[in-house]
Coordinates of N, CA and C in Angstrom, one line a residue:
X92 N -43.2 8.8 48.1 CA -42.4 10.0 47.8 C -40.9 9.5 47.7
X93 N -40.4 10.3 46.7 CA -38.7 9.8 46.5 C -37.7 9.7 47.9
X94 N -37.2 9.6 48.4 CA -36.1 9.5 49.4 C -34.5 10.6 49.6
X95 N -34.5 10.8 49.8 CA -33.6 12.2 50.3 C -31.9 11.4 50.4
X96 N -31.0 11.3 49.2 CA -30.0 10.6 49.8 C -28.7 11.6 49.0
X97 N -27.7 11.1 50.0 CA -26.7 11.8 49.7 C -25.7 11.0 48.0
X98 N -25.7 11.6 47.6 CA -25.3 11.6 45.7 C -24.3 12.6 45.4
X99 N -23.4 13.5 46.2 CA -22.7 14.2 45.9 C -21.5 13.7 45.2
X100 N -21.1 12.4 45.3 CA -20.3 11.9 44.6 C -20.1 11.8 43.2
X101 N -22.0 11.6 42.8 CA -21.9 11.5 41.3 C -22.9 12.2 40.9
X102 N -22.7 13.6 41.6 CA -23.6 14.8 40.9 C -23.3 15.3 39.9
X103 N -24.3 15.4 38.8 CA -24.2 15.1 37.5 C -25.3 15.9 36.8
X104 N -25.4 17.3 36.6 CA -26.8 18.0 36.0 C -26.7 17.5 34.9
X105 N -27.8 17.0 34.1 CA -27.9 16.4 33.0 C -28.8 17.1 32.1
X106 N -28.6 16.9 30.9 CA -29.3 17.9 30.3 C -31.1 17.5 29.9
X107 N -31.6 18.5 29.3 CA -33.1 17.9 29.4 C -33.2 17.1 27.9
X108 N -34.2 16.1 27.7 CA -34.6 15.1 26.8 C -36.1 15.5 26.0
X109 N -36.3 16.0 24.9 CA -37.4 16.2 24.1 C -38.1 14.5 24.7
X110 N -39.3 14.8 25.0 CA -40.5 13.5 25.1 C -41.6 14.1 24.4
X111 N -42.2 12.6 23.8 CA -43.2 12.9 22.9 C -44.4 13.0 23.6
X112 N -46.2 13.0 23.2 CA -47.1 13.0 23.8 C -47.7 11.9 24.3
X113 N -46.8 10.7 23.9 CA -47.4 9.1 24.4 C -46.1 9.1 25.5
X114 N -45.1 9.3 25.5 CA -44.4 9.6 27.0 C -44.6 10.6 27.9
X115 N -44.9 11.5 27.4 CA -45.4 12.9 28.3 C -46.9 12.6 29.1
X116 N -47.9 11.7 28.7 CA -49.6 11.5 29.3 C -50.1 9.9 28.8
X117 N -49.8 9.4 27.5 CA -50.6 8.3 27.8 C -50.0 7.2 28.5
X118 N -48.2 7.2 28.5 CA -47.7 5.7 28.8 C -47.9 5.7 30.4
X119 N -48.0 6.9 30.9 CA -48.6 7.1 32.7 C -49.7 6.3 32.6
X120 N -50.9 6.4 32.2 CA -52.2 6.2 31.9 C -52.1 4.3 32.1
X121 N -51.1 4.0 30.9 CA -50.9 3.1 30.9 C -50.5 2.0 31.8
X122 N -49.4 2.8 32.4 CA -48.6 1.9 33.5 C -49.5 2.0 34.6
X123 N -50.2 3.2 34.8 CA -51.3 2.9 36.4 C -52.5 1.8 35.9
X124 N -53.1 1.5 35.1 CA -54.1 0.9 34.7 C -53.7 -0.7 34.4
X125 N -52.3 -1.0 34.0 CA -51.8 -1.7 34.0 C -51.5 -3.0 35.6
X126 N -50.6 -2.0 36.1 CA -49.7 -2.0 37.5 C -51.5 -2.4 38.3
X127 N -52.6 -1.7 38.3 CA -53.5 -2.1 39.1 C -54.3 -3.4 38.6
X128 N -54.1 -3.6 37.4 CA -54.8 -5.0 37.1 C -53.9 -6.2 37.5
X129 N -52.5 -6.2 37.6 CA -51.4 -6.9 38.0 C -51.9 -6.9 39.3
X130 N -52.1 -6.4 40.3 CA -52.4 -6.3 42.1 C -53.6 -6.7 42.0
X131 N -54.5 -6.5 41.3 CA -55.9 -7.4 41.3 C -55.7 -8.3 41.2
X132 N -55.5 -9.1 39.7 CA -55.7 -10.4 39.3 C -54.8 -11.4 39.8
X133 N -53.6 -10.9 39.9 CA -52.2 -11.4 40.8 C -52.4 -11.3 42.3
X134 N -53.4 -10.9 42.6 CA -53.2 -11.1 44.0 C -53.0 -12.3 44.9
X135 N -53.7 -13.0 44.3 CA -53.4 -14.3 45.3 C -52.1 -14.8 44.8
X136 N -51.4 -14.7 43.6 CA -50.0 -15.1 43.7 C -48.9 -14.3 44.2
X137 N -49.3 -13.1 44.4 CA -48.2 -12.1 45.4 C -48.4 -12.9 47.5
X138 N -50.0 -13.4 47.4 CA -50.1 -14.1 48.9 C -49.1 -15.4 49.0
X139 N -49.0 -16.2 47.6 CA -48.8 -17.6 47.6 C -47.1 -17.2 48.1
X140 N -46.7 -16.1 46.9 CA -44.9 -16.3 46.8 C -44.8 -15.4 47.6
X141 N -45.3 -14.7 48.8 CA -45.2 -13.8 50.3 C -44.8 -15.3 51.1
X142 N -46.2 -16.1 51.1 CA -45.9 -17.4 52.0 C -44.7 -18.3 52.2
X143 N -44.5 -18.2 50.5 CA -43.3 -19.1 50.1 C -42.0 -18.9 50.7
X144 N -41.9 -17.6 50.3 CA -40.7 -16.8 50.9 C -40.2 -16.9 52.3
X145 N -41.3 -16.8 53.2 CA -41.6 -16.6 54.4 C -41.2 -17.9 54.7
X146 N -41.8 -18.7 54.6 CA -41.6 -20.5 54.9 C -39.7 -20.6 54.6
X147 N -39.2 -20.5 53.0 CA -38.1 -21.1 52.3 C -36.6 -20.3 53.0
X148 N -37.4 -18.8 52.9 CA -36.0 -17.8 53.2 C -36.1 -17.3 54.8
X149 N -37.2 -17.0 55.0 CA -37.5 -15.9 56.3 C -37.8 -14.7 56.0
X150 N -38.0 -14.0 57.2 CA -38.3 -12.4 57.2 C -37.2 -11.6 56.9
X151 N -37.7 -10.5 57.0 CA -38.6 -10.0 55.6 C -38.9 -10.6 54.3
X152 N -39.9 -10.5 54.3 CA -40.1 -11.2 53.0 C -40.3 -10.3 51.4
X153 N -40.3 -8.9 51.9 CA -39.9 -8.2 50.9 C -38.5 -7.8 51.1
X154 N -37.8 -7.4 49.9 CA -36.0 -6.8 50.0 C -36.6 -5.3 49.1
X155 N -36.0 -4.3 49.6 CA -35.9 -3.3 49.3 C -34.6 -2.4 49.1
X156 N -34.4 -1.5 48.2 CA -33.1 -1.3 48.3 C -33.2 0.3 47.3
X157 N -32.7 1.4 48.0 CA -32.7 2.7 47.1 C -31.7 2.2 45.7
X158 N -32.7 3.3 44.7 CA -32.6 2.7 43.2 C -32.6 4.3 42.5
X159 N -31.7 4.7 41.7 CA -31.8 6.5 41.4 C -33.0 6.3 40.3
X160 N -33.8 7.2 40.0 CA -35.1 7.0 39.1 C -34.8 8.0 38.3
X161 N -36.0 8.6 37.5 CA -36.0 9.9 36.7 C -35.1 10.9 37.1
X162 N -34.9 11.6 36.1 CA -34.2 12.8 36.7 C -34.9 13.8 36.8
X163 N -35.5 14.5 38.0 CA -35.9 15.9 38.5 C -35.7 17.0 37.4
X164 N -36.6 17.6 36.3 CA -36.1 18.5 35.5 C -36.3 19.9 36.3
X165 N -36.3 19.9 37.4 CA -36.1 21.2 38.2 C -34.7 21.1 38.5
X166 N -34.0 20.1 39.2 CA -32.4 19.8 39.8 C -31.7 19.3 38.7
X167 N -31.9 18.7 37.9 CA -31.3 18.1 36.8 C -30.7 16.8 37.3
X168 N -31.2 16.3 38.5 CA -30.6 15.0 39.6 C -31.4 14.2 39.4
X169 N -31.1 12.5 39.5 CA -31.7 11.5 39.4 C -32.5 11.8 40.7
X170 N -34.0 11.0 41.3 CA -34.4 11.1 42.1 C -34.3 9.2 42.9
X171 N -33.9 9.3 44.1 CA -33.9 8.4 44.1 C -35.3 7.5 45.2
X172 N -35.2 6.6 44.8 CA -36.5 5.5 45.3 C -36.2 4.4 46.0
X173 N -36.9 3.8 47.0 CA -37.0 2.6 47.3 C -37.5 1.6 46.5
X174 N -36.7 0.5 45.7 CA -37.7 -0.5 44.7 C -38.0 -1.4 45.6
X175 N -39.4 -2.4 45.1 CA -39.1 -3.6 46.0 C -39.0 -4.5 45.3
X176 N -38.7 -5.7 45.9 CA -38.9 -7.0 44.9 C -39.0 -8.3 46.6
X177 N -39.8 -9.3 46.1 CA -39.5 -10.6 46.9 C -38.3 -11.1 46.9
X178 N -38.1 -11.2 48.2 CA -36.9 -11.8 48.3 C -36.4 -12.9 48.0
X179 N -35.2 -13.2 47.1 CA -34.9 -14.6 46.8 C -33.1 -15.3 47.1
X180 N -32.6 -14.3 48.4 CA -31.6 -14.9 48.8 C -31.8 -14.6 50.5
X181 N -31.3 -15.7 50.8 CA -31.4 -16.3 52.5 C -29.8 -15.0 52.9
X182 N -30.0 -14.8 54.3 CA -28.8 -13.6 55.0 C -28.1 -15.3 55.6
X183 N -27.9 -16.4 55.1 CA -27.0 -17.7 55.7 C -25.5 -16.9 56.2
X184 N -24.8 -17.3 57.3 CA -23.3 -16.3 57.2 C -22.7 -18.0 58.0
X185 N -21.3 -17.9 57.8 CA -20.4 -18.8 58.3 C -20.3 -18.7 59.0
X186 N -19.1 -18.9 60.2 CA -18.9 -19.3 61.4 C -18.0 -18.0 61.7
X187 N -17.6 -17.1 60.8 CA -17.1 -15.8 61.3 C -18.1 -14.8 61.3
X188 N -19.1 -14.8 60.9 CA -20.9 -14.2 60.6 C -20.6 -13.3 59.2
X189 N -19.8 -14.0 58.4 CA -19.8 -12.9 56.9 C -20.6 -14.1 56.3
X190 N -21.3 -13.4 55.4 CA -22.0 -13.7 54.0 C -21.9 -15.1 53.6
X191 N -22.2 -16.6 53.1 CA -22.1 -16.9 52.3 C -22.2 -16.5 51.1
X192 N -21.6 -17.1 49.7 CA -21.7 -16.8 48.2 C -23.2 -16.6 48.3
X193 N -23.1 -16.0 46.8 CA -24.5 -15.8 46.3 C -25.4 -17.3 46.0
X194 N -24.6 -17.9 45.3 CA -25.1 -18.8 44.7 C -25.6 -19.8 45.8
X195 N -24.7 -19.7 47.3 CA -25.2 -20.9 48.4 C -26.8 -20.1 48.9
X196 N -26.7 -18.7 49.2 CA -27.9 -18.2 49.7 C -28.9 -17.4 48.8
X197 N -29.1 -17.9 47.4 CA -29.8 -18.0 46.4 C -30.7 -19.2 46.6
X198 N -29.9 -20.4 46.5 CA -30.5 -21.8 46.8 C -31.7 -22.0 45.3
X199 N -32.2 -22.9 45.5 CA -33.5 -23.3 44.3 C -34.7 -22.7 44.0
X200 N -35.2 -22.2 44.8 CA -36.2 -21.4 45.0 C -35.7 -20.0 44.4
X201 N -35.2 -19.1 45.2 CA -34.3 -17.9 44.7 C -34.7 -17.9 43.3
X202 N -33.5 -18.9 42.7 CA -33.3 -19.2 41.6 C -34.3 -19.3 40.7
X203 N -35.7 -20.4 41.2 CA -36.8 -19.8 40.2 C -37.1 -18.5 40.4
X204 N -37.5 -18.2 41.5 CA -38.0 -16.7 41.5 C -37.6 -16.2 40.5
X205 N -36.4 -15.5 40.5 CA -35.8 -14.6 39.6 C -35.4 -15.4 38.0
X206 N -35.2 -16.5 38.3 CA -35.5 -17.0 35.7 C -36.9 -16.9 35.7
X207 N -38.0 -16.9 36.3 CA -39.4 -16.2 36.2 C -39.7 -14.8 36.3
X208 N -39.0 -14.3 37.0 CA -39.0 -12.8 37.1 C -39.8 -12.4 38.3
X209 N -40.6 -13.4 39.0 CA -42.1 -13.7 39.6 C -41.2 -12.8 40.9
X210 N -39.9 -12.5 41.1 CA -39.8 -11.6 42.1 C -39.6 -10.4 42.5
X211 N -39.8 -10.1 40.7 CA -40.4 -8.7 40.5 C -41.7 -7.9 40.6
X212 N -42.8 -8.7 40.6 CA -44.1 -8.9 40.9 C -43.8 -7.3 42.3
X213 N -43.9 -7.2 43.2 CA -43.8 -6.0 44.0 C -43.5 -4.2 43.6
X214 N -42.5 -4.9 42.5 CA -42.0 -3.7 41.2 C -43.6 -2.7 41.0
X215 N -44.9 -3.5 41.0 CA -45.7 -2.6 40.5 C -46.0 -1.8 41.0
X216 N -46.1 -1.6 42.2 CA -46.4 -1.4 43.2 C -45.6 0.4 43.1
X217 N -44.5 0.1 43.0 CA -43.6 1.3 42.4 C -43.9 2.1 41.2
X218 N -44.8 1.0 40.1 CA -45.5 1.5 39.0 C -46.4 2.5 39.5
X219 N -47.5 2.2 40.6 CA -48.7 2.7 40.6 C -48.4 4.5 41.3
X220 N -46.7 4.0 42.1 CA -46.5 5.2 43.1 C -46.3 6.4 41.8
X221 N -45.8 5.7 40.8 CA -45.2 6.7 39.9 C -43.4 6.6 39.8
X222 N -42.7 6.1 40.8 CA -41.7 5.9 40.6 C -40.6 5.1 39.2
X223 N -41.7 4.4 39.2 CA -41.4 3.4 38.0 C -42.4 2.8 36.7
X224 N -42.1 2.7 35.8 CA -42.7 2.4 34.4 C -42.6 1.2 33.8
X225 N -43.7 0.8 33.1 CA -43.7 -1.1 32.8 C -42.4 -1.0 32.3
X226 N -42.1 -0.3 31.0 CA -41.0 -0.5 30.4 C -40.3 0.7 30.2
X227 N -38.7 0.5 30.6 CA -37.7 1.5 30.7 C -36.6 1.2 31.0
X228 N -35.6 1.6 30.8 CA -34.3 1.0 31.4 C -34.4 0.6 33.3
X229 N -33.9 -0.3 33.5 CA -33.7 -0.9 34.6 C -33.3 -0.2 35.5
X230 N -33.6 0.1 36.6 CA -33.0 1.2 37.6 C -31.8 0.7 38.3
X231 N -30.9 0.8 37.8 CA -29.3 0.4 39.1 C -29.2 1.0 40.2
X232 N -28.0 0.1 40.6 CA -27.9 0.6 42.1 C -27.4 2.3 41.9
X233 N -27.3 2.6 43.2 CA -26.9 4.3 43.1 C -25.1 4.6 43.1
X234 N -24.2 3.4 43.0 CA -23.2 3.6 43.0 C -23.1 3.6 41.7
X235 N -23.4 2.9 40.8 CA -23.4 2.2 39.7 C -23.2 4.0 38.9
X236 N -23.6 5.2 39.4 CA -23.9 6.2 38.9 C -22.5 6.9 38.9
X237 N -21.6 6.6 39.8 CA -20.4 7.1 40.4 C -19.6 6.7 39.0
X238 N -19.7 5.4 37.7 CA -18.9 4.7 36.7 C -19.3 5.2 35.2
X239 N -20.8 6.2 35.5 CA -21.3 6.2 34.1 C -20.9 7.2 33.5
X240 N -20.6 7.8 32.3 CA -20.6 8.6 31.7 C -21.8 9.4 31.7
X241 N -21.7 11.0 31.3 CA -22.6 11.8 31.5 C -23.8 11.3 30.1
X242 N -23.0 10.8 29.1 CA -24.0 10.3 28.2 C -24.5 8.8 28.7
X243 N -24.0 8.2 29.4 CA -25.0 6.7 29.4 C -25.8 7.3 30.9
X244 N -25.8 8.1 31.5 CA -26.4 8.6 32.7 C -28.2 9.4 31.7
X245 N -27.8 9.7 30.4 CA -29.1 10.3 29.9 C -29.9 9.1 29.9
X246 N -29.9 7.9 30.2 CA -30.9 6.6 30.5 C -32.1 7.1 31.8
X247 N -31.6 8.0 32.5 CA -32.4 8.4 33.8 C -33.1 9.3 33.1
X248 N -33.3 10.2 31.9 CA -34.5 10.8 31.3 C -35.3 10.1 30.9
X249 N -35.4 9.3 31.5 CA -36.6 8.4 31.4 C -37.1 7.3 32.7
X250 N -38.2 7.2 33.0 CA -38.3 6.2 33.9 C -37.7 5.0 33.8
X251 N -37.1 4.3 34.8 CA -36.8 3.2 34.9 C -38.2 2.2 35.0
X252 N -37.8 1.2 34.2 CA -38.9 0.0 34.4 C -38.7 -1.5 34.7
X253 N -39.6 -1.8 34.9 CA -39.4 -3.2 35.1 C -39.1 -4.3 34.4
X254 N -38.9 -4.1 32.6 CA -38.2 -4.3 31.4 C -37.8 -3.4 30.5
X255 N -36.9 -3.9 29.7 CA -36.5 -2.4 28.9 C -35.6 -3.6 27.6
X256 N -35.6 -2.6 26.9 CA -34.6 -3.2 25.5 C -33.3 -4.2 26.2
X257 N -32.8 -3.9 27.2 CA -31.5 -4.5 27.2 C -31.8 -5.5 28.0
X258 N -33.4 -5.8 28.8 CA -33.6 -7.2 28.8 C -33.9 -8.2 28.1
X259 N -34.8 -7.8 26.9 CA -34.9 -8.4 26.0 C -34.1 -8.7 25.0
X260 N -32.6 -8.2 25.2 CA -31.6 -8.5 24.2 C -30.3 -9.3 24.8
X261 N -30.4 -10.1 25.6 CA -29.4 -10.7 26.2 C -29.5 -10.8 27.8
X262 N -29.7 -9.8 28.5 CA -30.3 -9.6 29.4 C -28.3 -9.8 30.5
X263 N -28.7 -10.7 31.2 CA -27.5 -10.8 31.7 C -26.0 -11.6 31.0
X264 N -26.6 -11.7 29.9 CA -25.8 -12.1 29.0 C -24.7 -11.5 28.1
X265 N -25.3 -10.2 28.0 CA -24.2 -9.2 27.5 C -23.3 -8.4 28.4
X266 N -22.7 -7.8 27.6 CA -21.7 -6.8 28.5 C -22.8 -5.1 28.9
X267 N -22.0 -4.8 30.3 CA -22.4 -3.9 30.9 C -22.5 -2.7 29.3
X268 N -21.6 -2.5 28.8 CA -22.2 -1.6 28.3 C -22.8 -1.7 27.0
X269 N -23.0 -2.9 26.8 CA -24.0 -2.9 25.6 C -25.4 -3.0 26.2
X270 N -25.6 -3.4 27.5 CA -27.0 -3.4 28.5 C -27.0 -1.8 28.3
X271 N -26.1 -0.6 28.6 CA -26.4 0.9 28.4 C -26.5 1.4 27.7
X272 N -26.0 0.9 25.9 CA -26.3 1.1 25.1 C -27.8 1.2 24.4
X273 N -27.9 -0.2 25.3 CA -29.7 -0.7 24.4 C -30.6 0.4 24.9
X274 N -29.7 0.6 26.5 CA -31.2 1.7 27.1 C -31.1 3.2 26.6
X275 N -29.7 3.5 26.0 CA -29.6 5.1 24.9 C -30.8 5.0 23.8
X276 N -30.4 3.3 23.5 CA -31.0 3.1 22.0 C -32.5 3.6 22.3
X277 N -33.1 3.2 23.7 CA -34.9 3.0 24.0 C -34.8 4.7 23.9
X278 N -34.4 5.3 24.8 CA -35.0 6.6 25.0 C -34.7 7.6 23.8
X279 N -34.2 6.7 22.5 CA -34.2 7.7 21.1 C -35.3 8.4 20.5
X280 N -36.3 7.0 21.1 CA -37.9 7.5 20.5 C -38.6 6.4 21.4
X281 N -39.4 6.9 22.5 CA -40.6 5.7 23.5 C -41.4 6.3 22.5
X282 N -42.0 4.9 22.4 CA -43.6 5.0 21.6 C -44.0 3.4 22.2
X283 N -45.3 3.8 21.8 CA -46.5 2.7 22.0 C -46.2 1.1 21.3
X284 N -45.6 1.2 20.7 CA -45.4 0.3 19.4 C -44.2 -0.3 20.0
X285 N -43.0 0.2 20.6 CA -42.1 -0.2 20.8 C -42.1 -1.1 22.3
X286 N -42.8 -0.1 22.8 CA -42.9 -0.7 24.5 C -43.9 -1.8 24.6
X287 N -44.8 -2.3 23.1 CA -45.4 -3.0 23.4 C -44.6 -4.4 22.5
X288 N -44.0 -4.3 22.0 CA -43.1 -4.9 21.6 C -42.2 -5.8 22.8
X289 N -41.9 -5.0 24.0 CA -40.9 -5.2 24.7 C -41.8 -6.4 25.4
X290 N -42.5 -5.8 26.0 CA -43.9 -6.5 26.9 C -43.7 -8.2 26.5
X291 N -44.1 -7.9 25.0 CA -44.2 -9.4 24.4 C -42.6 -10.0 24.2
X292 N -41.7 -9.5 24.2 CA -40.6 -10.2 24.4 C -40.3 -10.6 25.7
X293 N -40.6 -9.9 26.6 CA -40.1 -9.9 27.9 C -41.3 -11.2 28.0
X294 N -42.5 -11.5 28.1 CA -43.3 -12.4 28.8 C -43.1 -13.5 28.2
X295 N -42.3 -13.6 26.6 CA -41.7 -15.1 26.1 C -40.2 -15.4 26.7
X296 N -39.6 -14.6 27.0 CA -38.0 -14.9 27.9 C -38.7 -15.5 29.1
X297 N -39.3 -14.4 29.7 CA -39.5 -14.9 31.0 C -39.9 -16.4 31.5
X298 N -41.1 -16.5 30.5 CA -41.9 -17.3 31.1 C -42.4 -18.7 29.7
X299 N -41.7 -18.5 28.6 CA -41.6 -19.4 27.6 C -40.2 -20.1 27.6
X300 N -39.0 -19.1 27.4 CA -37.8 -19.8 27.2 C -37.1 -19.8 28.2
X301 N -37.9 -19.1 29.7 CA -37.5 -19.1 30.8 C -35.6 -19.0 31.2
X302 N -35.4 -17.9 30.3 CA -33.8 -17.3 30.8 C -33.4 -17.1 32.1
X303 N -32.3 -17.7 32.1 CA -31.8 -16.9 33.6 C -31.7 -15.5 33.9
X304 N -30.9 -16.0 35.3 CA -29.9 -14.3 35.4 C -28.9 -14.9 35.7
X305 N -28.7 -15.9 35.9 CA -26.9 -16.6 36.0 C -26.2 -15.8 35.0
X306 N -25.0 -14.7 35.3 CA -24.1 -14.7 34.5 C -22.5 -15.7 33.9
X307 N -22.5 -16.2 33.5 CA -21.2 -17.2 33.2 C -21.8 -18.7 34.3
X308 N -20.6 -18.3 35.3 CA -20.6 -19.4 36.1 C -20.9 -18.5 37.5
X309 N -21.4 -17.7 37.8 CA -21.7 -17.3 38.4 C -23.6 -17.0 38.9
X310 N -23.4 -16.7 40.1 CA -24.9 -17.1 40.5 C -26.1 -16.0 40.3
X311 N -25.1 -14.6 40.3 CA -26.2 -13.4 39.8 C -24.9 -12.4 39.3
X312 N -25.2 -11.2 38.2 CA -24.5 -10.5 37.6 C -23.5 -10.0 38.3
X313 N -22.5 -9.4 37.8 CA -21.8 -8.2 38.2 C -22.5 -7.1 38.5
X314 N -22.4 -6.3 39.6 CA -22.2 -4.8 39.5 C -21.4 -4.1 38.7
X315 N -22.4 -2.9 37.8 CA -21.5 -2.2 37.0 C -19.9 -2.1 37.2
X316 N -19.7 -1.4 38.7 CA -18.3 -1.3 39.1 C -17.6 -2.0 39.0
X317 N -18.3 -3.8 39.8 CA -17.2 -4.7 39.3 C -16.9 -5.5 38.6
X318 N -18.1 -5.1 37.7 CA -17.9 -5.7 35.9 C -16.5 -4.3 35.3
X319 N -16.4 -2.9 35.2 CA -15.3 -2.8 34.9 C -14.0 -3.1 35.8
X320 N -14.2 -3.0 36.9 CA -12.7 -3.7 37.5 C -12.4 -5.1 36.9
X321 N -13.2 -5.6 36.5 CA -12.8 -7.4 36.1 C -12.4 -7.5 34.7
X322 N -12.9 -5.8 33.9 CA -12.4 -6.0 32.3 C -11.5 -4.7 32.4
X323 N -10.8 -4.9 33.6 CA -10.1 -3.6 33.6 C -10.4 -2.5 32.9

């Protein structure tokens, strides 16, 4: 069930989005039939990279973190969720007990995890709840909501997924808002054709030309927020 959190900061009734009949019943259909052949067949590699984790990083070996999802067409409010994903950064702290960098408590491992994606594998799992969809714009954090315009915020009339156009198009490579542009561009028209399009781009990045998520020289992206503070 969604999570009950406070959002008053970037409450935002949005307006409602015409969906067709392959987003309104079959692409559900899809993503549960999907999402459960992933937890079958994948099972023993969700045991292997549980173990891995457990051994490389420690416990918990899942990270979880509330993520705003669809928007409620009763409230006109994003609803928010817990996503999960395997964990691929170590809690290492210095000698004053703050944080090391990303990039020290990422380490090698981390680092494959996430240019395979293989640490999103848990994501389905949110598929099967209903929270989330193979393909859809990416679910951000919930601050990230506090920065958006009421038009790049219509990205939440639609499921968030676990790929979407703006990964397949640069991914962490582009700028923040051409990543919110790609996902205006997805929800102009979800169809069958498109999302299966993505699918196949997404499993040749991933796992052919094996992209990162390193942005620049850095060890994982900006947050929306402080991608605009850094481009003023």
């Amino acid at each position: 069930m969604p999570i009950k959190l406070s959002t008053e900061s970037s409450r935002c009734v949005m307006p409602k989005r015409k969906c067709g009949f392959y987003e309104l019943y079959i692409k559900r259909i899809i993503d549960i039939v999907c999402a459960l052949a992933a937890i079958i067949v994948f099972s023993w590699l969700y045991i292997v990279i549980a173990i891995l984790v457990r051994i490389k990083i420690g416990s918990p070996v899942l990270f979880k973190q509330p993520r705003p999802g669809k928007i409620n067409p009763a409230t006109g409010e994003e609803q928010i969720f817990y996503m999960y994903k395997f964990r691929s950064m170590s809690n290492d702290r210095d000698e004053n007990g703050n944080l090391l960098p990303d990039e020290v408590r990422l380490g090698k491992f981390g680092k494959a995890l996430r240019a395979t994606s293989l640490d999103e594998l848990p994501e389905a799992f949110n598929i099967l709840r209903g929270e989330m969809s193979i393909i859809g714009p990416r679910p951000q954090l919930i601050r990230d909501m506090v920065f958006m315009t009421a038009e790049q915020r219509m990205r939440h009339t639609a499921k968030p997924g676990l790929s979407g156009l703006a990964q397949v198009n640069g991914r962490n490579d582009i700028s923040w808002d051409e990543k919110l542009n790609w996902d205006l561009k997805y929800i102009e028209k979800v169809s069958f054709s498109k999302d299966a399009k993505i699918i196949f781009q997404t499993v040749m990045k991933a796992f052919v030309k094996r992209e990162g998520i390193t942005d620049g020289d850095m060890a994982t992206a900006y947050d929306y927020g402080d991608w605009l503070l850094k481009e003023g």
